[in-house]
Amino acid sequence: MQAKETLFADLVQGKAQQFQVPLYQRTYSWTEKQLRQLWSDILEQAELIERGEQANTHFLGSVVLAPSPQNDATFSRWLVVDGQQRLTTLSLALAAIRDHVKDAEPRQAERIDEQYLINKWQTGIDHFRLLPTQADRTQFAAHIRGPLTEQVGSSVATAYSFFRRKLVEAADPSAPQDVFRIEQAITSRLTLVAVTAQHGDNVHRIFESLNNTGLKLSQADLLRNYLFMKLTTRGEHVYETYWLPLQDSLSNEELEQLMWLQLVLDGDDRVRRQDLYAAQQQRFERDEASEEEIEDYIRELYGRAAVFRRLLHPEEEPDAAVRAHLLRLNAWQAQVTYPALMLLLDRRARGDLDSTDTARAMSYIESFLVRRMICRVPTNNLNRIFQSVPGQLPLDVPVADGLHQLLSSENRFWPDDRELREKIQKAPFYQFGRSQQRKVVLQRLEESYEHPEPVDFAAAQLTIEHVMPQSPGDEWLEMLEEEAADGESAKDLHSRLQHTLGNLTLTAVNSELSNHPFERKQGLLHGSHLEMNRRIAATERWGAKEILARADELADRAISLWPAPLRGVGRAQRSRDWHLAHQVLAALPHGTWTSYGDLAAFLGSGAQAVGNHLASTPGVVGAYRVLTSEGKVSEGFRWTSDDDGDDVRSRLAADGIRFTVTGAADPAQRLTADDLALLVTEDDDRAEAEDTAQRTTSAGQGEETRADRFLRQLAADDSPETVEAVRTLFARWEELGGWIGHGAGQVMTSAFLMLGQAGAPGRGIWPMTLYPGSGRGGTAEVVFQYLATRDPFTDRALRAELLTRLNKLEGVHIPEGKLELRPNIRLSLLVKNGNLELLAETLVWFRDRWETRETV
């Protein structure tokens, strides 16, 4: 047996060879959770390469190999006893890179193929460097041969599509990543331990010993042990005087964060938190630190802990203006800004700036975050931006002015007033950022009205309300029809405006009027204590004109509240919108299409502008899957590459698109603007039942339980037969051992079909969420997207079986392409013959799969 550290490139490239996954191995099963973590590690290594740093490679794990019985002298074959998931994933990532660059740099694509993926002169199955199990072999081989003209849903296809999508995302103009640097990170920065066994070796025992690891020490534990090992004479005094109070005031996680921030404040703007111990140790060793110097370090850490606690507990800040900014940034969950905030509070503690200038500097940080969120600037480079603040802050100007100047640099992408106004008018605000961030924006706008008796936002249970509802009734659509532009339907206009900031407000009232005509909402809004609601209620009608007028008013307030950068970044910002379009098109699941109007509504653009861009921009993945609202290929569509064929329908059919007798793409496979948002939004606000779902409890006198509220709202918009069917469904679910959890929403209540224990990580799971009447009847949302992260439904085959079972219900036709999303079923379908029984049988199957899952 031989064990050595190696790299993917060293393992697979060179002479012709093959790594065979034995047939008894499980199939490829990495989910997006593992893929996201790997991608994060890859980008981190790519960044280190860019800086020229050779140390700090990332250990990926072990690979256990044994000679294959088919091995011969001219062509080495190895059995992959352990590590097939890693090898398969890295191979698919390289295949995605090859296909990403093939049009622009075909020679580089050929090089990647021959170095890592194929044995050029071998034929048949020997052509592939990696040979998965038979169950995965066809799909894997198709992706390695590439480019694919037809994809079938599988874990292999999901992983390949993930990397294609992330490579498009990596071209973000605000922080572009070089694709060949990413390739280098994969092939030469991810280390493996390769264990090569000989005939007769017990490779399974080797695997077991390699993976039998205990609980790891944190970076804070390692550094603490090192420090007190060095304090041979003063250790007890330093521990009792500084370390013990420090440890009592902060958790181990918080202490580690403070240690990292101290390094950053001292000028090390490149240190990673996971390298904290090594970086600080090297600093002490390099400077040959004495006991006194180590004691000084711990004393300074102790002093900065009081400053750090202001970030964790803003209510402890005595200055009102500074406290207000810290509270909002805390609500924003803006931990990424801690290096800059610590610098400001540290400088204030030293007397370098007063509280007024501290608050002004914090207003720039808040504005930077808010404007970028409203204008949909990706957040993937925020860590780098704020970690660099202490080291890059100009020294020749006051601190607050220097921070304003630094954040205004063009490569920081701080939107100017013009772009902010445009996005408030057009962009679907409700679909970007986190739920609490959207509430912070609306709360701050409400506060700007300076109501003489302001709302206590901490006590009020406010939720975001669409004034024009998300599911409009006929009266709403008739009004919108009058305002629709040429070639635009009322539904298109609704899709374009529903999620914009001008149509959103905060409310604490129940939802019985939330989806009804505006006239019935006015009285409710007029009685609100929120000034913004009173102003909406004072309007005679609520259509496109009124929504755009309110957007203008809110834009004026936003521009006043959140300071602008010193220099505008110009219209180069527009490229981000198109980059977002490229991302979402690269993420379209197999068997789905979208329309120009849907894509435009998602972007906050116009359908014609979308069409012009796609027609004039070569290399946009999936551009041919954007059709007219009728599901037809646009008359103006042209391939932008000579390599593409001219039969668009054949390509669509190969992608799983079905056509009706009229020649239109199947409308059931169409992805709306809301569906598109799900494809590129990793923060899933509605998949948090473990935190929000509660078992029904008895209410006090005069109080309404969540369960009662759900059924009341359902009855307000659905037939008595439907309500009774839902009651029966709940009873059947509880007979199976499940329970009904109800969300905290006042405006939109919900019911989760729960299994396990909510609130305990990995314990709770639910197959669907029920929502009451939304103008057109209640719905059951099948949470495929969420299930993809929960065992055992990380197995795509199980999710596909769930879809097949649901499609047996009369009137249910969920296309396979929505297996990555959260499609809806109308609750009224439960009253159809046999549907309730079929759904109950499906839920029995779901429970059985979950209860028999493998546990570790």
Short mmCIF file of N, CA, C and O in Angstrom, two decimals, residues 324-334 365-367 369-371 373-374 429 432-448 457 462-464 501 505-506 532 558 561-562:
data_model
loop_
_atom_site.label_atom_id
_atom_site.label_comp_id
_atom_site.label_asym_id
_atom_site.label_seq_id
_atom_site.Cartn_x
_atom_site.Cartn_y
_atom_site.Cartn_z
N ALA A 324 -28.80 53.69 15.75
CA ALA A 324 -29.80 53.45 14.70
C ALA A 324 -29.17 52.75 13.50
O ALA A 324 -29.75 51.82 12.93
N HIS A 325 -27.98 53.21 13.10
CA HIS A 325 -27.29 52.55 11.96
C HIS A 325 -26.92 51.12 12.31
O HIS A 325 -27.09 50.20 11.49
N LEU A 326 -26.40 50.91 13.53
CA LEU A 326 -26.00 49.55 13.92
C LEU A 326 -27.20 48.61 13.98
O LEU A 326 -27.11 47.45 13.59
N LEU A 327 -28.33 49.12 14.46
CA LEU A 327 -29.54 48.29 14.52
C LEU A 327 -30.00 47.89 13.13
O LEU A 327 -30.39 46.74 12.89
N ARG A 328 -29.97 48.83 12.18
CA ARG A 328 -30.39 48.50 10.81
C ARG A 328 -29.42 47.53 10.16
O ARG A 328 -29.83 46.59 9.47
N LEU A 329 -28.12 47.74 10.36
CA LEU A 329 -27.13 46.83 9.78
C LEU A 329 -27.23 45.45 10.42
O LEU A 329 -27.00 44.43 9.76
N ASN A 330 -27.58 45.42 11.70
CA ASN A 330 -27.78 44.14 12.37
C ASN A 330 -28.99 43.42 11.81
O ASN A 330 -28.97 42.21 11.55
N ALA A 331 -30.09 44.18 11.59
CA ALA A 331 -31.28 43.59 10.98
C ALA A 331 -31.00 43.13 9.55
O ALA A 331 -31.60 42.17 9.06
N TRP A 332 -30.10 43.81 8.88
CA TRP A 332 -29.71 43.47 7.51
C TRP A 332 -28.88 42.18 7.48
O TRP A 332 -28.71 41.57 6.44
N GLN A 333 -28.38 41.78 8.64
CA GLN A 333 -27.44 40.66 8.77
C GLN A 333 -26.17 40.94 7.97
O GLN A 333 -25.71 40.14 7.15
N ALA A 334 -25.60 42.12 8.27
CA ALA A 334 -24.47 42.63 7.47
C ALA A 334 -23.13 42.32 8.14
O ALA A 334 -22.28 43.19 8.28
N ILE A 365 -21.91 53.11 4.48
CA ILE A 365 -21.94 51.64 4.44
C ILE A 365 -23.36 51.15 4.22
O ILE A 365 -23.61 50.27 3.39
N GLU A 366 -24.32 51.72 4.95
CA GLU A 366 -25.71 51.33 4.79
C GLU A 366 -26.20 51.61 3.38
O GLU A 366 -26.85 50.77 2.74
N SER A 367 -25.87 52.79 2.86
CA SER A 367 -26.29 53.14 1.50
C SER A 367 -25.67 52.20 0.48
O SER A 367 -26.33 51.79 -0.49
N LEU A 369 -24.88 49.09 0.81
CA LEU A 369 -25.60 47.82 0.81
C LEU A 369 -27.00 47.95 0.22
O LEU A 369 -27.43 47.13 -0.60
N VAL A 370 -27.72 48.99 0.64
CA VAL A 370 -29.11 49.15 0.22
C VAL A 370 -29.20 49.42 -1.27
O VAL A 370 -29.99 48.81 -1.99
N ARG A 371 -28.40 50.36 -1.76
CA ARG A 371 -28.46 50.69 -3.20
C ARG A 371 -28.06 49.49 -4.05
O ARG A 371 -28.67 49.24 -5.10
N MET A 373 -28.47 46.35 -3.26
CA MET A 373 -29.56 45.37 -3.21
C MET A 373 -30.70 45.80 -4.11
O MET A 373 -31.22 44.99 -4.89
N ILE A 374 -31.12 47.06 -4.02
CA ILE A 374 -32.23 47.53 -4.85
C ILE A 374 -31.87 47.41 -6.33
O ILE A 374 -32.72 47.05 -7.16
N PHE A 429 -38.30 44.36 -7.00
CA PHE A 429 -37.67 44.48 -5.68
C PHE A 429 -37.97 43.27 -4.79
O PHE A 429 -37.12 42.81 -4.04
N PHE A 432 -35.52 40.06 -4.89
CA PHE A 432 -34.07 40.09 -4.70
C PHE A 432 -33.75 40.43 -3.25
O PHE A 432 -34.52 41.07 -2.55
N GLY A 433 -32.60 39.99 -2.78
CA GLY A 433 -32.24 40.20 -1.40
C GLY A 433 -32.99 39.25 -0.48
O GLY A 433 -33.77 38.40 -0.90
N ARG A 434 -32.76 39.39 0.81
CA ARG A 434 -33.42 38.57 1.81
C ARG A 434 -34.68 39.27 2.30
O ARG A 434 -34.81 40.49 2.21
N SER A 435 -35.56 38.48 2.89
CA SER A 435 -36.83 39.03 3.35
C SER A 435 -36.63 40.16 4.34
O SER A 435 -37.26 41.22 4.25
N GLN A 436 -35.72 39.97 5.32
CA GLN A 436 -35.53 41.00 6.33
C GLN A 436 -34.88 42.25 5.74
O GLN A 436 -35.08 43.36 6.23
N GLN A 437 -34.11 42.09 4.66
CA GLN A 437 -33.51 43.26 4.01
C GLN A 437 -34.57 44.09 3.31
O GLN A 437 -34.54 45.33 3.36
N ARG A 438 -35.52 43.43 2.68
CA ARG A 438 -36.61 44.17 2.04
C ARG A 438 -37.43 44.92 3.08
O ARG A 438 -37.86 46.06 2.85
N LYS A 439 -37.63 44.30 4.23
CA LYS A 439 -38.39 44.97 5.30
C LYS A 439 -37.62 46.16 5.84
O LYS A 439 -38.22 47.19 6.19
N VAL A 440 -36.30 46.06 5.94
CA VAL A 440 -35.50 47.20 6.42
C VAL A 440 -35.67 48.39 5.48
O VAL A 440 -35.82 49.54 5.92
N VAL A 441 -35.65 48.14 4.17
CA VAL A 441 -35.82 49.23 3.21
C VAL A 441 -37.18 49.89 3.38
O VAL A 441 -37.28 51.13 3.46
N LEU A 442 -38.24 49.10 3.44
CA LEU A 442 -39.58 49.67 3.57
C LEU A 442 -39.76 50.37 4.93
O LEU A 442 -40.41 51.41 5.02
N GLN A 443 -39.19 49.81 5.96
CA GLN A 443 -39.29 50.45 7.27
C GLN A 443 -38.58 51.81 7.27
O GLN A 443 -39.11 52.79 7.79
N ARG A 444 -37.41 51.86 6.66
CA ARG A 444 -36.66 53.14 6.62
C ARG A 444 -37.42 54.16 5.79
O ARG A 444 -37.44 55.36 6.12
N LEU A 445 -38.06 53.74 4.70
CA LEU A 445 -38.86 54.66 3.90
C LEU A 445 -40.04 55.18 4.70
O LEU A 445 -40.38 56.37 4.64
N GLU A 446 -40.69 54.30 5.46
CA GLU A 446 -41.80 54.74 6.31
C GLU A 446 -41.33 55.76 7.35
O GLU A 446 -41.97 56.78 7.59
N GLU A 447 -40.19 55.49 7.96
CA GLU A 447 -39.66 56.41 8.97
C GLU A 447 -39.36 57.78 8.40
O GLU A 447 -39.42 58.79 9.11
N SER A 448 -39.05 57.84 7.10
CA SER A 448 -38.71 59.13 6.49
C SER A 448 -39.89 60.09 6.45
O SER A 448 -39.71 61.29 6.28
N PHE A 457 -41.58 49.43 15.47
CA PHE A 457 -41.34 48.35 14.51
C PHE A 457 -40.88 47.07 15.21
O PHE A 457 -41.10 45.98 14.70
N LEU A 462 -45.12 43.21 11.31
CA LEU A 462 -45.38 43.72 9.97
C LEU A 462 -44.89 42.74 8.92
O LEU A 462 -43.85 42.10 9.07
N THR A 463 -45.64 42.65 7.85
CA THR A 463 -45.22 41.85 6.70
C THR A 463 -45.35 42.71 5.45
O THR A 463 -46.02 43.74 5.44
N ILE A 464 -44.68 42.28 4.38
CA ILE A 464 -44.73 43.02 3.12
C ILE A 464 -46.01 42.64 2.37
O ILE A 464 -46.34 41.45 2.23
N LEU A 501 -41.10 48.15 -6.24
CA LEU A 501 -41.22 48.80 -4.94
C LEU A 501 -42.46 49.68 -4.85
O LEU A 501 -43.07 49.82 -3.78
N THR A 505 -45.89 47.58 0.28
CA THR A 505 -45.98 48.34 1.52
C THR A 505 -45.87 47.37 2.69
O THR A 505 -45.72 46.16 2.50
N LEU A 506 -45.93 47.91 3.89
CA LEU A 506 -45.92 47.11 5.11
C LEU A 506 -47.30 47.14 5.75
O LEU A 506 -47.98 48.17 5.71
N MET A 532 -47.24 55.69 4.89
CA MET A 532 -47.23 55.29 3.48
C MET A 532 -48.55 54.63 3.08
O MET A 532 -49.00 54.78 1.95
N ALA A 558 -35.59 57.68 -1.21
CA ALA A 558 -34.42 56.80 -1.15
C ALA A 558 -33.14 57.57 -1.46
O ALA A 558 -32.11 57.39 -0.80
N LEU A 561 -32.34 59.54 1.61
CA LEU A 561 -31.98 58.74 2.78
C LEU A 561 -30.59 58.12 2.65
O LEU A 561 -29.82 58.09 3.62
N TRP A 562 -30.31 57.58 1.48
CA TRP A 562 -29.08 56.81 1.29
C TRP A 562 -28.14 57.56 0.36
O TRP A 562 -28.41 57.65 -0.85
#
